[in-house]
Short mmCIF file of C-alpha atoms in Angstrom, two decimals:
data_model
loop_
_atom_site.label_atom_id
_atom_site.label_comp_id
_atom_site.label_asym_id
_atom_site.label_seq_id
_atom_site.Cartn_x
_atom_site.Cartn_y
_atom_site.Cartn_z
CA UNK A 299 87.43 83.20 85.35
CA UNK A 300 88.84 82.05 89.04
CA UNK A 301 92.32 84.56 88.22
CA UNK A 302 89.60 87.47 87.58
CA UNK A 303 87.71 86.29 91.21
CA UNK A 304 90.83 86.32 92.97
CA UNK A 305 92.15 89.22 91.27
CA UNK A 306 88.95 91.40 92.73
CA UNK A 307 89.28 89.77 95.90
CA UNK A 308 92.61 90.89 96.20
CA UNK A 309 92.04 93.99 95.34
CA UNK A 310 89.28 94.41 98.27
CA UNK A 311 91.36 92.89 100.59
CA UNK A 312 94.45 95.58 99.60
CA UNK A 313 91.98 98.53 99.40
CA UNK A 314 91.62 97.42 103.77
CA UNK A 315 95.11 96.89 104.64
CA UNK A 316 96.35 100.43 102.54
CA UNK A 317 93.07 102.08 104.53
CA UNK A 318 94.64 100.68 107.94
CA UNK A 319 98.11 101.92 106.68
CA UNK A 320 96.99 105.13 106.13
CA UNK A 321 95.43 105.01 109.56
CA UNK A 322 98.37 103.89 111.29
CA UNK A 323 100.53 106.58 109.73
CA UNK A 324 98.18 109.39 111.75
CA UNK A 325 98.46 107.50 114.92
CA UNK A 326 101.06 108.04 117.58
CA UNK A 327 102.50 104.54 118.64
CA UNK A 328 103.30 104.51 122.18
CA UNK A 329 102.29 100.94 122.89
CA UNK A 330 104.31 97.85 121.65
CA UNK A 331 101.27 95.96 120.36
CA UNK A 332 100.43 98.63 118.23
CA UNK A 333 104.19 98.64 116.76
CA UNK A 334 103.52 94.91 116.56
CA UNK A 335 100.03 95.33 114.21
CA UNK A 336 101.41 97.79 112.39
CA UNK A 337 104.68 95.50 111.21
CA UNK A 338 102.11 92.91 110.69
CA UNK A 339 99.76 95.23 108.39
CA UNK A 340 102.91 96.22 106.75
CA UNK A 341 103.70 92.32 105.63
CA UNK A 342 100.40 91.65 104.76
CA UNK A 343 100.31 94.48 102.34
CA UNK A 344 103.60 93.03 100.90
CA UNK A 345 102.57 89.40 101.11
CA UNK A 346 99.26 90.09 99.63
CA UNK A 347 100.83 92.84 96.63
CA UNK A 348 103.17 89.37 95.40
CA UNK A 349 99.77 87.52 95.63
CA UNK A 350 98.32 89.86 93.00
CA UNK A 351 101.16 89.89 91.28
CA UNK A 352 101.84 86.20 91.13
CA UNK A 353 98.32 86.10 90.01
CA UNK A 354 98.51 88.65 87.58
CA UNK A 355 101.57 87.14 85.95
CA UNK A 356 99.61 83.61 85.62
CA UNK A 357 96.41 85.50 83.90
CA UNK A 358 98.65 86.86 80.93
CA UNK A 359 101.00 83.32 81.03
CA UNK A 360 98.02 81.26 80.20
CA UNK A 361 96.65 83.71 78.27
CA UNK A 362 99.52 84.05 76.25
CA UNK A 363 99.38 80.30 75.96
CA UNK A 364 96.07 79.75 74.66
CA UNK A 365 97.16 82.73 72.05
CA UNK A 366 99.75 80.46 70.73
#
């Protein structure tokens, strides 16, 4: 039950940083913090994506184990 919490959660939190992406993409970056948000959007989205898929991987693991 917590993996399928986490898993939506994640999910919500992935559907915001692709939405900033997306609105980062149409902006023209002149100023250096705005390079430096972006780049830390960017890792989010890829720290957050191995999150979800670490989580993921432990859902069918355990489920496979309770299978056997």
């Amino acid at each position: 039950m917590i993996y399928i919490l986490l898993f939506i959660l994640l999910l919500i939190n992935l559907f915001f940083i692709v939405n900033s992406i997306i609105w980062l993409k149409d902006k023209h970056m002149i100023n250096i913090n705005d390079i430096i948000v972006k780049y830390i959007i960017y890792f989010d989205f890829c720290i957050y994506t191995l999150i979800l898929l670490f989580l993921v991987y432990l859902y069918f693991n355990n489920l496979a184990i309770k299978i056997l």
